[in-house]
Short mmCIF file of C-alpha atoms and ligand atoms in Angstrom, two decimals:
data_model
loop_
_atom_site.label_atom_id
_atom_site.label_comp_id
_atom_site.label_asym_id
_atom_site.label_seq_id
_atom_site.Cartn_x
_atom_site.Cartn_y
_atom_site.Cartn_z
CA UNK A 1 53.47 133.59 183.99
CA UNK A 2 51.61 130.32 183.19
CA UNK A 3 51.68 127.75 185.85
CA UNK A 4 54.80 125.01 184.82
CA UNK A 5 53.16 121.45 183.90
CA UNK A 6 54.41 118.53 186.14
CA UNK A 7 54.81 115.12 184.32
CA UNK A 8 55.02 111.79 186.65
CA UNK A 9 57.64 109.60 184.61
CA UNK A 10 56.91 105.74 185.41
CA UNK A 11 60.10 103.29 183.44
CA UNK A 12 63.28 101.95 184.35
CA UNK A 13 66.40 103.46 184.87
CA UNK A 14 68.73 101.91 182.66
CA UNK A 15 71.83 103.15 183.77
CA UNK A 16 73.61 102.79 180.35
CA UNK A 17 72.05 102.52 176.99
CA UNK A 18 70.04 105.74 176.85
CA UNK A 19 66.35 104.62 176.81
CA UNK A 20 63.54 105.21 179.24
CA UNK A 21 63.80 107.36 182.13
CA UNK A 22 67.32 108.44 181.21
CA UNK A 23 65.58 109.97 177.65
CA UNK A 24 62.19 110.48 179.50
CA UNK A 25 63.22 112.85 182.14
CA UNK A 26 65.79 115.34 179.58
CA UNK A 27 63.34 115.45 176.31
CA UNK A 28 60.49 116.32 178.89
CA UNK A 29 62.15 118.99 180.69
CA UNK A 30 63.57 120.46 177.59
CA UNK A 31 60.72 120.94 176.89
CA UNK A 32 59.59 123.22 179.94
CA UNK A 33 57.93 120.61 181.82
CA UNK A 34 58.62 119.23 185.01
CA UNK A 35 59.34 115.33 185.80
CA UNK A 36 59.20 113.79 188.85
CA UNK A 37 60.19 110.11 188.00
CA UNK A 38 58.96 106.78 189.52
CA UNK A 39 62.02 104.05 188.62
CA UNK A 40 60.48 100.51 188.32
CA UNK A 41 63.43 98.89 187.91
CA UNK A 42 67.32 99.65 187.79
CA UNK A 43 69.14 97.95 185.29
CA UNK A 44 72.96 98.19 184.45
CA UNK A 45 71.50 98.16 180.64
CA UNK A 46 69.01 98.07 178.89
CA UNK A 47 67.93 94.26 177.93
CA UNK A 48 68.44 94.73 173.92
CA UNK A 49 70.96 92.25 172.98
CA UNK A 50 72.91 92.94 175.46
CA UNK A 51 73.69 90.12 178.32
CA UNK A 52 74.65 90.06 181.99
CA UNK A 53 72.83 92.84 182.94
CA UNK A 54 72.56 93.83 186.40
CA UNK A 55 68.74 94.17 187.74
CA UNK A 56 67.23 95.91 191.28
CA UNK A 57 63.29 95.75 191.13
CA UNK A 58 61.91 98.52 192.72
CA UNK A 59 58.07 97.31 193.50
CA UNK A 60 58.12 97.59 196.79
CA UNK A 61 59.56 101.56 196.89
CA UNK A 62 56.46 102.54 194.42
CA UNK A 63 53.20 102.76 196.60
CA UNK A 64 54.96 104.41 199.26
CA UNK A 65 56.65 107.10 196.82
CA UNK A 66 53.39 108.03 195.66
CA UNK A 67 52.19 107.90 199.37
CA UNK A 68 54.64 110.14 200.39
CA UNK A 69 53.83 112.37 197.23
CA UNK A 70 50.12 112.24 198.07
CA UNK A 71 50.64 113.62 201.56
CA UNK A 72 52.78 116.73 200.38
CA UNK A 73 49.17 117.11 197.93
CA UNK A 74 51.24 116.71 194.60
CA UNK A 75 49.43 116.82 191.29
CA UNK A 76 50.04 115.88 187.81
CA UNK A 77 49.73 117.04 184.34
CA UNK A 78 50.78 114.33 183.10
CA UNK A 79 51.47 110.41 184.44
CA UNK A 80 53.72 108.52 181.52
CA UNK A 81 54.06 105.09 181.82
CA UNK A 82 57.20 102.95 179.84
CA UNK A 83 58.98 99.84 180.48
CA UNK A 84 58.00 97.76 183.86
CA UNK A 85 60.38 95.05 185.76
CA UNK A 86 57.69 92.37 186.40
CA UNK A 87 53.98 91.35 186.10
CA UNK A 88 53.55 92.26 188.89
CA UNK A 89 53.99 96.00 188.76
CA UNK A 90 51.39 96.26 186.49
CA UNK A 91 49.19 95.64 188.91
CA UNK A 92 51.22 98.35 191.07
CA UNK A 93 51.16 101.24 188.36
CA UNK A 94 47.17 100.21 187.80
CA UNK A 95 47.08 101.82 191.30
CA UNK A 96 48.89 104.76 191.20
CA UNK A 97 47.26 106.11 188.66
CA UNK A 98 44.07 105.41 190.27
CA UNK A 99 45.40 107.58 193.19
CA UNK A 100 47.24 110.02 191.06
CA UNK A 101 44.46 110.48 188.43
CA UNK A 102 42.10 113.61 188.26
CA UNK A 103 39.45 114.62 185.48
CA UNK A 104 42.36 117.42 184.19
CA UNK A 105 44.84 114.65 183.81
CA UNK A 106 46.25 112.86 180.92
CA UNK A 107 46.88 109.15 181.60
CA UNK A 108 49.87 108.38 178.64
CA UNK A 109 51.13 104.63 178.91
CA UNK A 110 53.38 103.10 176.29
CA UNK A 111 52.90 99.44 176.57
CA UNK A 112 56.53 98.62 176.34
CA UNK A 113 57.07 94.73 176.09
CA UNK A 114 57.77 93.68 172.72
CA UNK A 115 59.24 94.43 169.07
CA UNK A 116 59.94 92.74 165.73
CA UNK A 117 57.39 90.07 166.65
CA UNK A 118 58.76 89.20 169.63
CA UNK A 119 58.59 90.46 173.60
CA UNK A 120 61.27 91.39 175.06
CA UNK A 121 63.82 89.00 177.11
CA UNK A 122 62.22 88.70 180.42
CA UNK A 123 58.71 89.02 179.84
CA UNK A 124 56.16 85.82 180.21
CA UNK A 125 53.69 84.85 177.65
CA UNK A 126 50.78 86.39 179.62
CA UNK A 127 52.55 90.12 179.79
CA UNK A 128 50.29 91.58 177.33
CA UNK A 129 47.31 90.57 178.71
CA UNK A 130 48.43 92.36 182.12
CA UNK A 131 49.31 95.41 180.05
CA UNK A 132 45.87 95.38 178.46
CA UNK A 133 44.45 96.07 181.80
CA UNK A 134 46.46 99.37 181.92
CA UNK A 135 45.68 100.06 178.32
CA UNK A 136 42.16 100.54 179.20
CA UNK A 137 43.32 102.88 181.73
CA UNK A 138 45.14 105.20 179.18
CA UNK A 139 44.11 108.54 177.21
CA UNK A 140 46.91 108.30 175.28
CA UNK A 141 48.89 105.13 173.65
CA UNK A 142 51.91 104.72 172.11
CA UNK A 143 52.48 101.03 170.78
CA UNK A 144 54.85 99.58 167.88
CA UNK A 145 52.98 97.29 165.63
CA UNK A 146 54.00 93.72 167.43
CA UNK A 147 52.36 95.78 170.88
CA UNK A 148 49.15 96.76 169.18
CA UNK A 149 48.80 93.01 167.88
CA UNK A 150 49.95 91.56 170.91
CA UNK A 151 46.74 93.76 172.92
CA UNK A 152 44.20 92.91 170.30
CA UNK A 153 45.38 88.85 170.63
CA UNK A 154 46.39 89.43 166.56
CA UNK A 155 49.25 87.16 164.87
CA UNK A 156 52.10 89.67 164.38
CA UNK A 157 52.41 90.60 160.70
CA UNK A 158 55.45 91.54 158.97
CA UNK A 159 55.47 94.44 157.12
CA UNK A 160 54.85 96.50 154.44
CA UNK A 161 51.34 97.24 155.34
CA UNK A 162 48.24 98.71 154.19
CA UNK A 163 46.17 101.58 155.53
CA UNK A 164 43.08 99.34 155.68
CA UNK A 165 45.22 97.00 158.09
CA UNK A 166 46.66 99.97 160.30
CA UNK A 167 43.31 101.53 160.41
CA UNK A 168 41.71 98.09 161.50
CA UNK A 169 44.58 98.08 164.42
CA UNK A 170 43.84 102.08 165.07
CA UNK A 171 40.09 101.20 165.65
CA UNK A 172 40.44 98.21 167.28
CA UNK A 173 42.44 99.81 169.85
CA UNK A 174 40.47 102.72 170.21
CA UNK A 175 37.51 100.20 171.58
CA UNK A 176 39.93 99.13 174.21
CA UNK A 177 39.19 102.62 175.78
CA UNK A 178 42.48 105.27 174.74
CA UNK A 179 40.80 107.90 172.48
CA UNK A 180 44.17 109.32 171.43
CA UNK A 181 46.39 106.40 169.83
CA UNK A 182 49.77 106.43 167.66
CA UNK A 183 51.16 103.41 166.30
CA UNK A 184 54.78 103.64 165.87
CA UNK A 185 57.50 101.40 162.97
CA UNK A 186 54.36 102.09 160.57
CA UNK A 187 55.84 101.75 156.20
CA UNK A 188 53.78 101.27 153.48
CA UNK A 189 56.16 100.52 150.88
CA UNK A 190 60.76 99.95 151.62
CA UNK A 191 61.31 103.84 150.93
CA UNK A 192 59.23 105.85 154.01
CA UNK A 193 58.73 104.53 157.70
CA UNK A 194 56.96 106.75 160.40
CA UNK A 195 53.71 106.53 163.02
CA UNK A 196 49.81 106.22 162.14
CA UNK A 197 47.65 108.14 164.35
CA UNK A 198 43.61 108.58 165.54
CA UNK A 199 42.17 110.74 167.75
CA UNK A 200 38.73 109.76 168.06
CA UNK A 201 37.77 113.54 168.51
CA UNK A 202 38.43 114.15 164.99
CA UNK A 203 38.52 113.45 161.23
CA UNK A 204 41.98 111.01 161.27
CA UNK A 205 43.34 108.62 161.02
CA UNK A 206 46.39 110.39 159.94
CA UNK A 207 49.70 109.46 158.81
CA UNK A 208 53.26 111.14 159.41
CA UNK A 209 56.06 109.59 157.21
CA UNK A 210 59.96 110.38 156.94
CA UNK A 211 62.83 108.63 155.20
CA UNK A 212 63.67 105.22 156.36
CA UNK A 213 66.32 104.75 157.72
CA UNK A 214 68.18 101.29 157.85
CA UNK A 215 69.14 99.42 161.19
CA UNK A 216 67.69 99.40 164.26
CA UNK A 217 68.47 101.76 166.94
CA UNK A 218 67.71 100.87 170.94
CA UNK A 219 65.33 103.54 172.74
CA UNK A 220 63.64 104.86 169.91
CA UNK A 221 60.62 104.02 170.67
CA UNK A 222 61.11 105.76 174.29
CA UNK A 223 62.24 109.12 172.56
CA UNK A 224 59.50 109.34 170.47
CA UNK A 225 57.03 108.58 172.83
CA UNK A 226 58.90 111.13 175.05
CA UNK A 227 58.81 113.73 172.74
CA UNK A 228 55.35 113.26 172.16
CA UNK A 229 54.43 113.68 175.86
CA UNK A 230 56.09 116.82 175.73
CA UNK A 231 54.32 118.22 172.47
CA UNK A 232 51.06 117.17 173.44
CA UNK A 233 51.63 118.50 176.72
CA UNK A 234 52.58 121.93 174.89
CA UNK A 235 48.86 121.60 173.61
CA UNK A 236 50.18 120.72 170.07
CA UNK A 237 47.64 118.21 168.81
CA UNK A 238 48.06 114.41 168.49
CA UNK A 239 49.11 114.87 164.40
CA UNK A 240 51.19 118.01 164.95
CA UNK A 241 52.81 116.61 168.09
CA UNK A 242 53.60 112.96 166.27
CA UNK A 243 55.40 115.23 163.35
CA UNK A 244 57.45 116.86 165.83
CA UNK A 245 58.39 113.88 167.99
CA UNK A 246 58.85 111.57 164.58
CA UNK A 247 61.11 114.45 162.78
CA UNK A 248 62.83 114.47 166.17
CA UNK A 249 63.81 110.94 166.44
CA UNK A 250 64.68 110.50 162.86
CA UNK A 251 66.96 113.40 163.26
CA UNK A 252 68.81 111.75 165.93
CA UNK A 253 68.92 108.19 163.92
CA UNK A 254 70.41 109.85 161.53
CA UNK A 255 73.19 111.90 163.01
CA UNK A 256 74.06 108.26 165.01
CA UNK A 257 74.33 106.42 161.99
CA UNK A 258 76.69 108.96 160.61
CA UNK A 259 78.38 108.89 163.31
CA UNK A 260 78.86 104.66 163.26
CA UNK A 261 77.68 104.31 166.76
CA UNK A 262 77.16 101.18 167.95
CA UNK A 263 73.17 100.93 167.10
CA UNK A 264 72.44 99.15 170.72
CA UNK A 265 73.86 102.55 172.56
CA UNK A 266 71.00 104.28 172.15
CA UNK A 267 70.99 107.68 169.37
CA UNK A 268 72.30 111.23 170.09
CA UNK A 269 68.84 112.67 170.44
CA UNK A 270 71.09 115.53 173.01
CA UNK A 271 72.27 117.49 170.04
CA UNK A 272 68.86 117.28 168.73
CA UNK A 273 67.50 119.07 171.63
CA UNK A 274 67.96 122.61 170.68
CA UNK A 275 66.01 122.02 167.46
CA UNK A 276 63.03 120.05 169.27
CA UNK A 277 62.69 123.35 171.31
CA UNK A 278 62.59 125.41 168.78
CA UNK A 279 59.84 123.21 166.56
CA UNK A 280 58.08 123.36 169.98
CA UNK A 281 58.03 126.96 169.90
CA UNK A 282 59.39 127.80 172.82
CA UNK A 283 62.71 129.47 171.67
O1 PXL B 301 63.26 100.93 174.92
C1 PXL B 301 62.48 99.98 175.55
C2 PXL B 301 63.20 99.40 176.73
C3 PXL B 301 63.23 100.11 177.91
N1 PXL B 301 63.87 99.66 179.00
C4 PXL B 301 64.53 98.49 178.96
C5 PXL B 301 64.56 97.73 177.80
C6 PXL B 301 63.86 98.18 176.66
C7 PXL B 301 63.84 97.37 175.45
O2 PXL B 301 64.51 96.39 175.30
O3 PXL B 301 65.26 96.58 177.78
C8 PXL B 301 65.23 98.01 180.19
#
């Protein structure tokens, strides 16, 4: 029997409006690997127009979780980083994955703070320069396109795009330090929409498109990402594992828009499940 693969799962818990930990934790152990989860903040919601939400920050339970793990000699596969509650717990997750990193570790961070051109409510101005510092930190990145401007201090274009421009944002990340990087909300024309992706071990960049879909569904990003994680920690490569994570959450777009759910509570990526398995291989 091979040894199970642990993943340490670093987002919020929004408790309704399926995003972040609350996709994180079932895509990843669906697919065979374990989570232990780090919440950074709880949330009654998720902050994606919808108001009133409820908020507990968390900061000061994080050092002394992974304290606690640390004495009980824990290790990780895997430590995934998503959506933080402040500034300041950037600073926070910079050190736990300095105490939690090894050289057989993968250091995956999606610099969640912004889409569409804009951050997200509740973020300040100097947010992405914090999450640069963690960027450089990473093996792996997942940004949309308004993330992997905001890092490289880029005016946010709208879209379609070109290759040349993707590529330019591909490289220019890559210099930042992650040598595995997939852009995510990539289109080249109105008809196709899908991820652009460079490992700097190999030939790439490489592109994975699907049909586009219309509308914009919350926690998307956070299920591909997710699914992702859990391909390349199947020891798919970056491409493969960005085809089965993209087919995944299109999939579950899809069977939510058919269903006329409202787009802001999050897509039924749970009936999807059963397929991502399989497309993993391990059923
Ligand atoms: O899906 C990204 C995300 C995660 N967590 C919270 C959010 C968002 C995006 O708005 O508000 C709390």
């Amino acid at each position: 029997m091979m040894r199970q693969k642990r993943v340490c799962a670093i987002h919020d818990i929004s408790c309704f409006g399926k995003c972040s930990l609350t996709v994180a934790l079932p895509i990843i152990s669906s697919a065979g690997i374990e989570v232990s989860v780090v919440p950074t903040i709880i949330l009654s919601t998720h902050t994606g127009g919808i108001t009133g939400y409820t908020r507990r920050d968390l900061s000061g339970d994080i050092l002394p979780i992974i304290s606690h793990w640390q004495s009980l000699n824990l290790t990780f596969d895997a430590i995934y980083t998503g959506y933080l509650g402040s500034f300041e717990q950037l600073d926070i997750v910079s050190e736990v994955i300095a105490r939690l990193r090894s050289d057989e570790n993968l250091i995956i961070v999606d610099p969640v703070m912004a889409d569409n051109g804009r951050l997200y409510t509740g973020f300040s101005e100097d947010f992405p320069s914090g999450m640069l510092k963690l960027v450089q930190k990473a093996d792996i990145i997942v940004p949309n396109i308004t993330e992997a401007t905001l890092l490289l201090g880029e005016p946010f274009r709208e879209g379609p795009y070109t290759k040349e421009y993707i590529n330019k944002l591909l490289t220019g990340l890559a210099k930042l330090g992650p040598n595995k990087i997939v852009i995510t909300g990539v289109y080249f024309d109105e008809l196709k929409y899908g991820v652009a992706c460079l490992d700097t071990s190999g030939a790439g960049p490489d592109y994975v498109m699907s049909s586009r879909i219309s509308g914009h569904y919350h926690g998307t990003g956070d299920i591909f990402a997710s699914a992702l994680a859990a391909g390349i920690l199947n020891d798919y490569s970056l491409v493969d594992s960005s085809g089965i994570a993209a087919d995944f959450t299109a999939r579950s777009i899809t069977r939510t828009e058919l269903a006329g759910t409202d787009p802001r509570f999050g897509v039924n990526f749970e009936a999807e499940l059963p397929e991502l398995i399989k497309r993993l291989g391990l059923i």
